[in-house]
Coordinates of C-alpha atoms in Angstrom, one line a residue:
Chain A
M1 CA -0.3 0.0 0.2
S2 CA 1.4 3.0 -0.8
T3 CA 1.5 6.3 1.6
F4 CA 0.5 9.5 0.9
N5 CA 3.1 12.2 0.5
A6 CA 2.2 15.9 0.4
I7 CA 4.2 18.1 -2.0
A8 CA 6.0 20.5 -0.3
A9 CA 4.0 24.1 -0.4
R10 CA 5.1 26.4 -3.0
P11 CA 5.6 29.6 -2.1
A12 CA 2.9 31.9 -2.7
P13 CA 3.3 34.0 -6.0
S14 CA 5.4 37.4 -5.6
T15 CA 3.2 40.2 -4.8
S16 CA 5.9 42.8 -4.9
S17 CA 5.9 45.0 -8.4
G18 CA 7.9 47.9 -9.3
A19 CA 11.0 48.0 -11.8
L20 CA 13.3 45.9 -9.4
A21 CA 10.8 43.2 -9.4
W22 CA 10.0 42.9 -13.2
C23 CA 14.0 42.8 -13.7
R24 CA 14.1 39.9 -11.4
A25 CA 11.2 38.0 -12.9
N26 CA 12.2 38.6 -16.7
L27 CA 15.9 39.3 -16.8
F28 CA 17.5 37.1 -13.8
H29 CA 15.0 34.8 -13.3
D30 CA 17.8 32.1 -13.2
W31 CA 21.2 31.2 -14.4
K32 CA 20.1 30.9 -18.3
T33 CA 18.3 34.0 -18.4
T34 CA 20.8 36.0 -16.3
L35 CA 23.4 34.6 -19.0
G36 CA 21.2 35.8 -21.8
T37 CA 20.9 39.0 -20.1
V38 CA 24.5 39.4 -20.0
L39 CA 25.0 38.4 -23.0
I40 CA 22.6 40.9 -24.9
G41 CA 24.0 43.6 -22.6
L42 CA 27.6 43.4 -23.7
V43 CA 26.5 43.3 -27.6
L44 CA 24.4 46.2 -26.9
L45 CA 27.2 47.8 -25.1
G46 CA 29.5 47.3 -27.9
V47 CA 27.2 48.8 -30.8
L48 CA 25.0 51.1 -29.2
P49 CA 27.6 53.6 -28.5
R50 CA 28.8 53.6 -31.9
L51 CA 25.2 53.5 -33.5
L52 CA 24.2 56.6 -31.2
H53 CA 27.5 58.6 -32.2
W54 CA 26.5 57.9 -36.1
A55 CA 23.1 58.4 -35.9
L56 CA 22.6 61.6 -33.5
I57 CA 25.8 62.8 -31.7
D58 CA 28.3 63.2 -34.8
A59 CA 25.2 63.2 -37.3
V60 CA 24.7 66.4 -39.6
W61 CA 21.3 67.7 -39.8
S62 CA 21.1 70.5 -42.0
G63 CA 23.8 71.9 -44.5
N64 CA 25.4 71.1 -47.7
Y65 CA 27.1 68.0 -48.9
E66 CA 30.6 69.4 -47.9
T67 CA 29.5 69.5 -44.2
C68 CA 28.3 66.1 -44.8
Q69 CA 31.6 64.7 -46.1
A70 CA 33.7 66.3 -43.5
A71 CA 31.3 64.9 -40.6
S72 CA 31.9 61.1 -39.4
G73 CA 28.2 60.8 -38.8
A74 CA 25.2 60.3 -40.6
C75 CA 24.1 62.9 -43.1
W76 CA 20.6 63.7 -42.4
A77 CA 20.8 66.6 -44.2
V78 CA 20.1 64.5 -47.4
V79 CA 16.7 63.9 -46.2
Q80 CA 16.0 67.7 -45.8
E81 CA 17.7 68.4 -49.3
K82 CA 15.9 65.3 -51.2
F83 CA 12.9 64.9 -49.6
R84 CA 10.8 66.4 -52.2
F85 CA 12.3 64.2 -55.0
I86 CA 12.1 61.3 -52.7
L87 CA 8.6 61.7 -52.0
F88 CA 7.3 62.8 -55.6
G89 CA 10.2 61.5 -58.1
R90 CA 9.9 62.7 -61.3
Y91 CA 6.6 64.5 -61.2
P92 CA 6.9 68.2 -62.2
H93 CA 8.7 70.0 -59.3
A94 CA 6.0 73.0 -59.9
E95 CA 3.0 70.5 -59.6
H96 CA 4.2 68.9 -56.2
W97 CA 1.4 70.4 -54.4
R98 CA -0.9 68.4 -57.0
A99 CA 0.8 64.9 -55.9
L100 CA 0.7 65.9 -52.0
V101 CA -3.0 66.7 -52.4
C102 CA -3.8 63.4 -54.0
T103 CA -1.5 61.6 -51.5
V104 CA -3.3 63.3 -48.6
M105 CA -6.6 62.4 -50.5
L106 CA -6.0 58.7 -50.9
L107 CA -4.8 58.2 -47.2
G108 CA -7.9 60.1 -46.0
L109 CA -10.2 57.5 -48.2
I110 CA -8.2 54.7 -46.8
L111 CA -8.6 55.6 -43.2
A112 CA -12.1 56.1 -43.4
S113 CA -12.6 52.9 -45.4
C114 CA -10.8 51.3 -41.9
T115 CA -13.9 52.7 -39.8
R116 CA -17.0 51.3 -38.7
A117 CA -19.1 54.5 -39.8
F118 CA -18.1 54.3 -43.3
W119 CA -19.0 50.6 -43.8
R120 CA -21.7 51.4 -45.9
P121 CA -23.1 50.7 -49.2
W122 CA -22.0 54.4 -50.5
L123 CA -18.2 53.7 -49.7
A124 CA -18.0 52.2 -53.0
L125 CA -19.2 55.4 -54.4
L126 CA -16.8 57.2 -52.3
W127 CA -13.9 55.1 -53.7
L128 CA -14.7 56.0 -57.4
V129 CA -15.2 59.7 -56.5
V130 CA -11.9 59.9 -54.8
L131 CA -10.1 57.8 -57.5
A132 CA -11.6 60.0 -60.0
A133 CA -10.2 62.7 -58.7
Y134 CA -6.8 61.5 -57.8
F135 CA -6.4 60.5 -61.5
A136 CA -7.9 64.1 -63.0
L137 CA -5.7 65.9 -60.7
M138 CA -2.9 64.2 -61.0
H139 CA -3.0 63.7 -64.9
G140 CA -4.1 67.3 -65.4
G141 CA -4.8 68.8 -68.7
F142 CA -7.7 70.9 -68.0
A143 CA -8.2 74.1 -66.2
G144 CA -4.9 75.4 -66.9
L145 CA -3.4 72.6 -64.8
R146 CA -0.3 71.1 -66.6
L147 CA -0.8 67.6 -68.5
V148 CA 1.5 65.1 -66.5
E149 CA 1.6 61.8 -68.3
T150 CA 1.4 58.5 -65.9
D151 CA 5.1 57.7 -66.4
L152 CA 6.1 61.0 -64.6
W153 CA 3.8 59.8 -61.5
S154 CA 6.2 58.8 -58.9
G155 CA 7.1 58.5 -55.1
L156 CA 4.7 58.1 -52.3
P157 CA 1.5 58.8 -54.3
L158 CA 2.3 56.0 -56.5
T159 CA 3.1 53.6 -53.9
I160 CA -0.2 54.2 -52.2
L161 CA -2.1 53.8 -55.6
L162 CA -0.6 51.0 -56.5
A163 CA -0.8 49.3 -53.1
S164 CA -4.4 50.5 -52.3
L165 CA -5.8 49.9 -55.9
S166 CA -4.4 46.6 -56.3
M167 CA -5.4 45.2 -53.0
V168 CA -9.0 46.7 -53.4
M169 CA -9.2 44.6 -56.8
A170 CA -7.6 41.8 -55.9
F171 CA -9.6 40.9 -52.9
P172 CA -12.7 40.0 -54.7
I173 CA -11.0 38.3 -57.5
A174 CA -9.4 36.2 -54.9
V175 CA -12.7 35.1 -53.2
F176 CA -14.0 33.8 -56.5
I177 CA -11.0 32.0 -57.1
A178 CA -10.8 30.6 -53.5
L179 CA -14.5 29.5 -53.9
G180 CA -14.1 28.4 -57.5
R181 CA -11.2 26.0 -56.5
R182 CA -13.9 24.6 -54.3
S183 CA -16.2 24.3 -56.8
G184 CA -18.1 21.2 -57.8
M185 CA -17.9 22.1 -61.3
P186 CA -14.6 20.6 -62.6
A187 CA -14.0 23.1 -65.4
I188 CA -14.5 26.0 -63.0
R189 CA -11.9 24.2 -60.5
S190 CA -9.5 23.6 -63.0
L191 CA -9.6 26.9 -64.3
C192 CA -9.1 28.3 -60.7
T193 CA -6.2 26.0 -60.1
V194 CA -4.2 26.6 -63.2
Y195 CA -4.7 30.5 -62.7
V196 CA -3.3 30.0 -59.2
E197 CA -0.4 27.6 -59.9
L198 CA 0.7 29.6 -62.8
I199 CA 0.5 32.9 -61.1
R200 CA 2.5 31.6 -57.8
G201 CA 5.0 29.7 -60.4
V202 CA 6.6 32.8 -61.6
P203 CA 8.2 35.9 -59.8
L204 CA 6.3 39.4 -59.6
I205 CA 9.2 41.0 -61.6
S206 CA 8.5 39.0 -64.7
V207 CA 4.6 39.7 -64.5
L208 CA 5.2 43.0 -64.3
F209 CA 7.7 42.6 -67.4
M210 CA 5.4 40.8 -69.3
A211 CA 2.2 43.4 -68.3
S212 CA 4.8 46.0 -69.6
F213 CA 6.7 44.8 -72.3
M214 CA 5.2 41.7 -73.9
F215 CA 1.4 42.8 -73.7
P216 CA 2.1 45.6 -76.2
L217 CA 3.2 43.2 -78.6
L218 CA 0.4 41.1 -78.5
M219 CA -1.9 44.0 -79.4
P220 CA -2.8 45.3 -82.5
Q221 CA -0.9 48.4 -83.8
G222 CA -2.2 51.4 -82.1
F223 CA -3.9 49.8 -79.8
N224 CA -2.2 50.6 -76.2
I225 CA -3.3 50.5 -72.6
D226 CA -1.6 52.5 -70.6
V227 CA 1.7 51.4 -68.7
L228 CA 0.2 52.4 -65.0
V229 CA -3.0 50.6 -65.7
R230 CA -1.2 47.2 -67.0
V231 CA 1.3 47.2 -64.2
L232 CA -2.0 47.7 -61.7
A233 CA -3.2 44.7 -63.4
G234 CA -0.4 42.7 -63.3
I235 CA 0.0 43.4 -59.4
T236 CA -3.9 42.6 -58.9
L237 CA -3.5 39.1 -60.6
F238 CA -0.6 38.1 -58.7
A239 CA -1.8 39.4 -55.3
A240 CA -5.2 37.7 -56.2
A241 CA -3.5 34.6 -56.3
Y242 CA -1.5 34.7 -53.4
M243 CA -5.0 36.0 -51.3
A244 CA -7.1 33.1 -53.1
E245 CA -5.3 30.6 -51.2
V246 CA -5.3 32.2 -47.7
I247 CA -9.0 32.7 -48.2
R248 CA -9.2 29.0 -49.6
G249 CA -7.7 27.8 -46.4
G250 CA -10.2 29.6 -44.2
L251 CA -13.1 28.2 -46.7
Q252 CA -11.7 24.4 -45.6
A253 CA -11.9 25.1 -41.8
I254 CA -15.8 25.8 -42.1
P255 CA -17.3 22.9 -40.6
K256 CA -19.8 20.6 -42.9
G257 CA -22.5 20.9 -40.5
Q258 CA -23.0 24.8 -41.3
L259 CA -23.3 24.0 -44.9
E260 CA -26.0 21.6 -44.3
A261 CA -27.7 23.6 -41.7
A262 CA -27.7 26.2 -44.6
A263 CA -28.8 24.0 -47.1
T264 CA -31.7 22.8 -45.2
L265 CA -32.9 26.4 -44.4
G266 CA -33.2 26.6 -48.0
L267 CA -30.5 29.0 -48.7
S268 CA -29.1 29.2 -52.3
Y269 CA -25.5 28.4 -53.3
W270 CA -24.6 32.2 -53.1
Q271 CA -26.8 32.7 -50.4
M272 CA -25.1 30.0 -48.4
Q273 CA -21.4 31.7 -49.4
R274 CA -22.4 35.2 -48.8
K275 CA -24.0 34.6 -45.5
I276 CA -22.5 31.8 -43.8
V277 CA -19.2 30.5 -45.1
L278 CA -17.3 33.9 -46.0
P279 CA -18.0 35.6 -43.1
Q280 CA -16.5 32.8 -41.0
A281 CA -13.9 32.0 -43.2
L282 CA -12.6 35.7 -43.9
A283 CA -12.7 36.4 -40.2
M284 CA -10.3 33.1 -39.6
V285 CA -7.7 34.1 -42.2
V286 CA -7.6 37.8 -41.2
P287 CA -4.1 37.4 -40.2
G288 CA -2.8 35.7 -43.5
L289 CA -4.9 38.4 -45.3
M290 CA -2.9 41.0 -43.5
N291 CA 0.3 39.3 -44.4
N292 CA -0.6 39.5 -47.8
F293 CA -1.6 42.7 -47.8
I294 CA 1.5 44.1 -46.0
S295 CA 3.6 42.2 -48.6
T296 CA 1.8 43.6 -51.2
F297 CA 2.3 46.9 -50.2
K298 CA 6.3 46.6 -50.1
D299 CA 6.0 45.0 -53.7
T300 CA 4.7 47.7 -55.4
S301 CA 8.6 48.7 -55.0
L302 CA 9.3 46.3 -58.0
V303 CA 7.9 48.4 -60.6
A304 CA 11.0 50.1 -61.1
I305 CA 11.7 47.4 -63.5
V306 CA 9.2 48.8 -65.7
S307 CA 10.5 52.8 -65.4
L308 CA 7.6 53.3 -63.0
Y309 CA 9.6 55.2 -59.7
E310 CA 7.6 54.7 -56.7
L311 CA 8.7 55.5 -53.3
T312 CA 12.2 53.1 -53.2
G313 CA 12.4 54.1 -56.8
A314 CA 12.4 57.6 -56.7
M315 CA 14.5 57.6 -53.7
G316 CA 17.2 55.7 -55.7
M317 CA 16.7 58.1 -58.6
A318 CA 17.2 60.9 -56.2
M319 CA 20.3 59.4 -54.8
N320 CA 21.9 58.4 -58.2
S321 CA 21.4 61.8 -60.1
D322 CA 23.5 63.7 -58.1
A323 CA 27.1 62.7 -57.6
N324 CA 27.4 65.2 -54.5
W325 CA 24.8 63.5 -52.4
R326 CA 25.0 59.8 -53.8
P327 CA 27.6 58.8 -50.9
F328 CA 24.5 58.9 -48.5
R329 CA 22.0 56.7 -49.9
I330 CA 22.1 55.0 -46.4
E331 CA 20.4 57.8 -44.9
G332 CA 18.2 57.9 -47.7
Y333 CA 17.1 54.4 -47.5
L334 CA 16.3 54.8 -43.7
F335 CA 14.4 57.4 -44.3
I336 CA 12.1 55.5 -46.5
A337 CA 12.3 52.5 -44.1
V338 CA 10.8 54.5 -41.9
I339 CA 7.9 55.6 -44.0
Y340 CA 7.3 51.9 -44.8
F341 CA 7.7 50.8 -41.4
V342 CA 4.7 53.2 -40.4
F343 CA 2.3 52.1 -43.0
C344 CA 3.0 48.3 -42.4
Y345 CA 2.9 48.9 -38.8
S346 CA -0.3 50.7 -38.8
M347 CA -1.9 47.8 -41.3
S348 CA -0.4 45.3 -38.6
R349 CA -2.3 47.3 -36.0
Y350 CA -5.5 47.4 -37.8
S351 CA -5.3 43.8 -38.4
Q352 CA -5.3 43.3 -34.7
W353 CA -8.3 45.6 -34.5
I354 CA -10.4 43.6 -37.1
E355 CA -9.5 40.5 -35.5
A356 CA -11.0 41.7 -32.2
Q357 CA -14.2 42.9 -33.7
V358 CA -14.5 39.8 -35.7
N359 CA -14.0 37.7 -32.3
K360 CA -16.8 39.3 -30.6
S361 CA -18.9 36.5 -31.3
K362 CA -17.0 33.9 -29.4
Q363 CA -16.6 36.1 -26.3
R364 CA -18.4 34.5 -23.5
Chain B
M1 CA -55.9 6.3 -46.1
S2 CA -54.7 9.3 -47.7
T3 CA -51.5 9.3 -49.6
P4 CA -48.3 9.4 -47.3
I5 CA -46.5 12.6 -46.9
I6 CA -43.0 10.6 -46.9
Q7 CA -42.9 7.4 -49.0
F8 CA -39.8 5.2 -49.4
D9 CA -40.1 2.5 -52.1
K10 CA -37.4 0.1 -52.4
V11 CA -34.8 2.7 -51.6
N12 CA -31.0 1.6 -51.6
K13 CA -27.8 3.6 -50.8
W14 CA -24.2 3.0 -51.1
Y15 CA -21.5 4.9 -49.8
G16 CA -18.6 4.5 -52.1
N17 CA -18.7 1.1 -54.1
N18 CA -19.2 -1.6 -51.5
F19 CA -20.7 0.0 -48.3
H20 CA -24.3 -0.7 -48.8
V21 CA -25.9 1.8 -46.0
L22 CA -29.6 1.4 -47.1
R23 CA -31.2 -1.7 -48.1
D24 CA -34.5 -1.9 -49.9
I25 CA -36.1 0.6 -47.7
D26 CA -40.0 0.3 -48.0
L27 CA -41.6 3.2 -45.5
H28 CA -44.7 5.0 -45.6
I29 CA -45.2 7.9 -43.2
A30 CA -48.7 9.9 -43.0
Q31 CA -49.0 13.3 -42.4
G32 CA -48.9 14.4 -38.9
E33 CA -47.4 11.1 -37.9
R34 CA -44.3 11.0 -35.2
I35 CA -42.0 8.4 -36.0
V36 CA -38.8 7.3 -33.8
V37 CA -35.9 5.6 -35.7
C38 CA -33.4 3.4 -33.6
G39 CA -31.0 0.9 -33.9
P40 CA -27.3 0.5 -33.3
S41 CA -24.7 2.9 -34.8
G42 CA -24.0 2.3 -38.2
S43 CA -27.4 1.0 -38.9
G44 CA -28.3 3.5 -41.7
K45 CA -30.7 5.7 -39.7
S46 CA -29.4 8.9 -39.8
T47 CA -28.7 8.5 -43.5
L48 CA -32.3 7.4 -43.6
I49 CA -33.4 10.6 -42.5
R50 CA -30.9 12.7 -44.1
C51 CA -32.3 11.3 -47.7
I52 CA -35.7 12.9 -46.7
N53 CA -34.4 16.4 -47.5
R54 CA -31.7 15.2 -49.7
L55 CA -28.6 15.9 -47.5
E56 CA -27.8 12.5 -49.1
E57 CA -29.1 11.2 -52.3
H58 CA -30.1 7.7 -52.7
Q59 CA -29.2 5.9 -55.9
Q60 CA -31.7 3.4 -56.2
G61 CA -35.8 3.3 -55.9
H62 CA -38.1 6.0 -55.3
L63 CA -38.3 8.5 -52.4
T64 CA -41.4 10.9 -52.7
V65 CA -41.6 13.6 -50.0
D66 CA -44.9 15.7 -50.0
G67 CA -46.0 14.8 -53.5
V68 CA -42.6 15.8 -54.8
E69 CA -40.2 12.7 -56.0
L70 CA -36.7 13.4 -55.1
N71 CA -34.1 13.4 -58.0
D72 CA -31.7 15.6 -59.8
D73 CA -34.0 18.5 -60.2
V74 CA -32.7 21.2 -57.9
K75 CA -35.3 23.4 -58.0
A76 CA -37.6 20.8 -56.6
I77 CA -34.8 20.2 -53.8
D78 CA -34.8 24.0 -53.0
D79 CA -38.7 23.9 -52.9
L80 CA -38.6 20.7 -50.5
R81 CA -36.1 22.1 -48.1
K82 CA -38.5 25.0 -47.4
K83 CA -41.3 22.3 -46.1
V84 CA -38.5 20.5 -44.2
G85 CA -36.9 21.4 -41.0
M86 CA -34.1 19.7 -39.5
V87 CA -32.4 19.6 -36.3
F88 CA -28.9 18.2 -35.8
Q89 CA -27.0 16.3 -33.1
Q90 CA -24.2 18.9 -33.2
F91 CA -26.7 22.0 -33.1
N92 CA -25.3 23.9 -36.2
L93 CA -26.0 27.2 -35.5
F94 CA -24.2 29.7 -37.1
P95 CA -21.6 31.0 -34.6
H96 CA -21.1 34.6 -36.1
L97 CA -24.8 35.7 -35.9
T98 CA -26.8 36.3 -32.8
V99 CA -29.8 33.9 -31.6
L100 CA -32.2 36.3 -33.5
E101 CA -30.0 36.5 -36.5
N102 CA -29.8 32.7 -36.8
L103 CA -33.7 32.4 -36.9
T104 CA -34.5 35.3 -39.3
L105 CA -31.6 34.5 -41.8
S106 CA -34.1 32.0 -43.5
P107 CA -37.2 33.7 -43.3
M108 CA -35.8 36.9 -44.5
W109 CA -33.4 35.5 -47.5
V110 CA -35.4 32.5 -48.5
G111 CA -38.8 33.7 -47.7
K112 CA -38.1 37.1 -48.4
L113 CA -40.3 38.2 -45.6
P114 CA -39.6 42.0 -44.2
K115 CA -37.2 42.0 -41.4
K116 CA -39.6 43.3 -38.9
E117 CA -42.0 40.3 -39.4
A118 CA -39.4 37.8 -39.5
E119 CA -38.2 38.9 -36.2
E120 CA -41.7 38.7 -34.9
R121 CA -41.9 35.2 -36.2
A122 CA -38.6 34.3 -34.6
M123 CA -39.4 36.0 -31.4
E124 CA -42.3 33.6 -31.4
Q125 CA -40.6 30.5 -31.8
L126 CA -38.1 31.5 -29.2
R127 CA -41.0 31.9 -26.7
R128 CA -42.1 28.7 -27.6
V129 CA -39.0 26.9 -27.1
R130 CA -38.8 29.4 -23.9
I131 CA -35.6 31.3 -24.8
A132 CA -36.8 34.3 -25.9
E133 CA -34.4 36.4 -23.5
Q134 CA -31.5 34.9 -25.2
A135 CA -32.2 36.5 -28.6
Q136 CA -29.3 38.8 -28.5
K137 CA -26.8 36.5 -27.3
Y138 CA -24.2 34.6 -29.7
P139 CA -24.8 30.7 -30.1
L140 CA -21.5 29.9 -28.1
Q141 CA -22.8 32.0 -25.2
L142 CA -25.5 29.7 -24.5
S143 CA -25.6 26.2 -23.1
G144 CA -25.7 23.1 -25.2
G145 CA -29.6 22.3 -24.2
Q146 CA -30.3 26.4 -25.1
Q147 CA -28.7 25.8 -28.2
Q148 CA -30.3 22.6 -29.1
R149 CA -33.5 24.6 -28.4
V150 CA -32.7 27.7 -30.5
A151 CA -31.9 25.1 -33.4
I152 CA -35.4 23.7 -33.2
A153 CA -36.5 27.2 -33.0
R154 CA -34.6 28.1 -36.2
A155 CA -36.3 24.9 -38.0
L156 CA -39.7 26.0 -36.9
C157 CA -39.3 29.7 -38.4
L158 CA -39.8 28.0 -41.7
T159 CA -43.2 26.7 -40.6
P160 CA -42.2 23.3 -41.9
K161 CA -44.7 20.3 -42.3
I162 CA -42.2 17.8 -41.7
M163 CA -39.5 18.1 -38.7
L164 CA -36.3 15.6 -38.7
F165 CA -34.3 15.3 -36.1
D166 CA -31.0 13.6 -36.0
E167 CA -30.2 12.6 -32.6
P168 CA -31.0 15.4 -31.1
T169 CA -30.1 15.1 -27.4
S170 CA -26.9 12.7 -27.8
A171 CA -24.4 15.6 -27.5
L172 CA -26.1 17.3 -24.7
D173 CA -25.2 16.6 -21.1
P174 CA -28.1 14.7 -19.1
E175 CA -29.5 17.5 -17.3
M176 CA -30.0 19.3 -20.6
I177 CA -31.8 16.5 -22.4
K178 CA -35.0 17.2 -20.4
E179 CA -35.5 20.6 -21.5
V180 CA -35.1 19.7 -25.4
L181 CA -37.3 16.8 -25.1
D182 CA -39.8 18.6 -23.6
V183 CA -39.8 21.2 -26.3
M184 CA -40.1 18.2 -28.7
I185 CA -43.0 16.8 -26.9
E186 CA -45.1 20.2 -27.0
M187 CA -44.5 20.0 -30.8
A188 CA -45.6 16.5 -31.3
D189 CA -49.2 17.5 -30.1
Q190 CA -49.1 20.3 -32.9
G191 CA -49.9 18.1 -35.9
I192 CA -46.5 18.3 -37.3
T193 CA -44.7 15.4 -39.0
M194 CA -42.1 14.6 -37.0
V195 CA -39.2 11.8 -37.8
C196 CA -36.6 11.4 -34.9
V197 CA -33.6 9.5 -34.6
T198 CA -33.1 9.1 -31.2
H199 CA -32.3 6.6 -28.3
E200 CA -34.4 8.4 -25.9
M201 CA -36.9 5.3 -25.4
G202 CA -38.9 7.6 -22.8
F203 CA -39.6 10.2 -25.6
A204 CA -40.5 7.2 -28.1
K205 CA -43.2 6.0 -25.5
A206 CA -44.8 9.1 -24.9
V207 CA -44.8 10.5 -28.2
A208 CA -44.2 8.2 -30.6
D209 CA -46.9 6.6 -33.1
R210 CA -44.4 4.2 -34.5
V211 CA -40.9 2.9 -33.7
I212 CA -38.8 2.0 -36.3
F213 CA -35.8 -0.4 -35.9
M214 CA -33.3 -0.5 -38.2
D215 CA -29.9 -2.5 -38.6
E216 CA -27.3 -3.0 -41.1
G217 CA -29.3 -1.0 -43.6
Q218 CA -32.5 -2.5 -43.3
I219 CA -36.0 -1.7 -41.4
V220 CA -35.7 -4.8 -39.3
E221 CA -38.9 -4.3 -37.3
Q222 CA -41.6 -1.5 -36.8
N223 CA -44.2 -1.4 -34.5
N224 CA -46.4 1.1 -32.1
P225 CA -44.2 2.0 -28.9
H226 CA -46.0 -0.4 -26.6
D227 CA -45.8 -3.6 -28.7
F228 CA -42.1 -2.7 -29.7
F229 CA -40.9 -2.3 -26.0
S230 CA -42.9 -4.8 -24.6
K231 CA -42.7 -7.5 -27.2
P232 CA -39.9 -7.0 -29.8
Q233 CA -40.4 -9.5 -32.5
S234 CA -36.9 -10.1 -33.9
E235 CA -33.6 -11.4 -32.0
R236 CA -31.8 -8.2 -32.9
S237 CA -34.1 -5.6 -31.4
R238 CA -34.3 -7.7 -28.3
D239 CA -30.9 -7.8 -28.1
F240 CA -30.6 -4.0 -28.8
L241 CA -33.4 -3.1 -26.2
S242 CA -31.8 -5.3 -23.6
K243 CA -28.7 -3.0 -24.2
I244 CA -30.1 0.2 -23.9
L245 CA -33.2 -0.2 -21.2
G246 CA -30.6 -3.0 -19.4
H247 CA -28.9 -0.6 -16.9

C-alpha cells in the first residue's frame, strides 16, 4: 500500500511590483536568463555607443554635402535636401502640390474605409469619386493644370495608389478564385487551380515585365493601354492568386455541419457563401490576409523594373542623379524604411483591431 | 388512407462502391405521424432521415416527399427544403450570428419576409422554446441545451410540414436532455410530421406513433411503441433493447 506524501507547499506568487521585481522576474529569473541578459547587454554595449554616435551625436542635421562629407556621422541633411524628390520623384517640381493633395486624399479615403462608420454601401461610390479626383488632378490637362503623363507619376502617391487599388481589386477576385477552387464544377475548378499555380509559379518581376513589355506586342497596332494600368493589373492578378489560397484555407476550416444547416434552411449556393461561409472563413484568415496586404504594399517597389518610380525607385533616382549626395544613400534608405514601417505597422495594428471585432461572437 | 407525406419505395444507397448503407427501404409515413427511428450505430438511421431532405442522395428506388419525387431536379429540392426542418446532433447554429439572426436568416433571405415580420416570427418561436430572453446573444454564449432549443426554433421558423431530428439529444449533458425533449413533446401535439432518430426511449413511449428499428441498413421491425418495447419481434431488436434499457 502506498502512503500519501504531500508535495511541499510552493511559495505564494510574489506580489511585489516595480522595476526591480520586473527585472528579477524577466531578466534574472535563473542562470539561463541571467546569462542571456548579460550576453545581450554586452553586445548592446559594444554596438549602441557607435550607433548613437553615428546616428545622433556626430550626425549632420542640416547643411550642404560638403559639411556632410567632412563629418563622421550620418548625414540627415540629405533628407532635407532631397525629400521632395524622394516623395514625389519625377513628378514636375512646380506641380508637387497636386501630388501632395492626391496623396492626402487617398490616405484619407483609406483611413475612412477602415472605420466602422464608413462601412456602408455608399463607400464604393466614395472610392470611385476619390479615385476619379486622384486621376484627374494627377493627370491634369484641364483648367490650366499642366498635363502630366502617367509615366511621370512617382514616389509616395504612386506607391499608395498601386498598393491600395491592387488590394481592393485583388480581394474580390481572390474570393471568387478560392470559391472556384472548391466548386463542384470540374471546369471552373481546374481553371482556378491553373490560374493560381501559374501566377504563383513566376516571380512578380516577370509578371510586371510581361504586363509592361510583352502585352503591347500582342496587341494590334495603335492599340495601347497605359503602362500604369497594365502594371496595376499585373500586381492585382499576382496578389489575387496568393490571397485566394489564404482564403481557401479559411473555407476549408468551415465545418460541414454549417453547410448542411444552411442547405436545410433553403439557402441557395450564393446565399450560403455570402451569409454563412465567407463571414466565418474570412474572419479566420485575417492574419494571413494582412500578411498578404503588407507584402503587396512592399512589392509595389518592384515596378521600378518597368520604369515607374514609386517610393523606393524615386529614392534611388534622387540619390543616383546627384553625385554630390550619392554617398549618403544609406540615410535615404533609412528615411524610406521609416515611411514603409509606419504604413506596415499601421496595417498590422489595424489587423489586430479587426480580429478583435470579428471575434466578438466568440466571447462569453 | 390518404397518400403518405413521405414514401420510400425500395430505396437503396451505397457509400462508395461497397458499403451498402440502405437496403430496400420501404417506409410510408402519414401526414402528422410521429416516428422514432432507432438502432445500433452504423445501422443507417441517420442516412435514412438525411435522404428525406436530400442531404444524402439515394441511388436506387423512389423517394417521394410531400408529392415531390426526389431526383436531380435542384429546383424541386430547394422547394422541398422550405417544407422540411432539420435539427442536428451538433446543433449547427451559425456562430457568427446572434440567436435572433440565426432565426431570421432563412425567413428573410429565402422566404423574402420583411425584417420586422421575420423578427416577430422568430421571437414567437423563441418564446415557444422558452429562450426569448437570449435573442441577442451569440450561440457560443449559450449552454448546449439552450443551443439545441434555438436550433429547433430556427427550424420552426420555416413553418415546416415535416421536422427531422438527427439524434438531437446525443451531444447534451443529461440534465439538458429533458429541456430539449420537453420542447419536442410539446411540438408533437401540434400536428407536424416528425421523424426522430433518437435513443430516448422515454420520448418514444410518450409521443411516437410508430417505432422503426433498423440494423445493417434494413428496417428490421416497426411497431407501435407499446408493443415494440413490451414484445419485440426480432432477435436483434430484443438484443438492442436489452442493451439500452438494461442499465
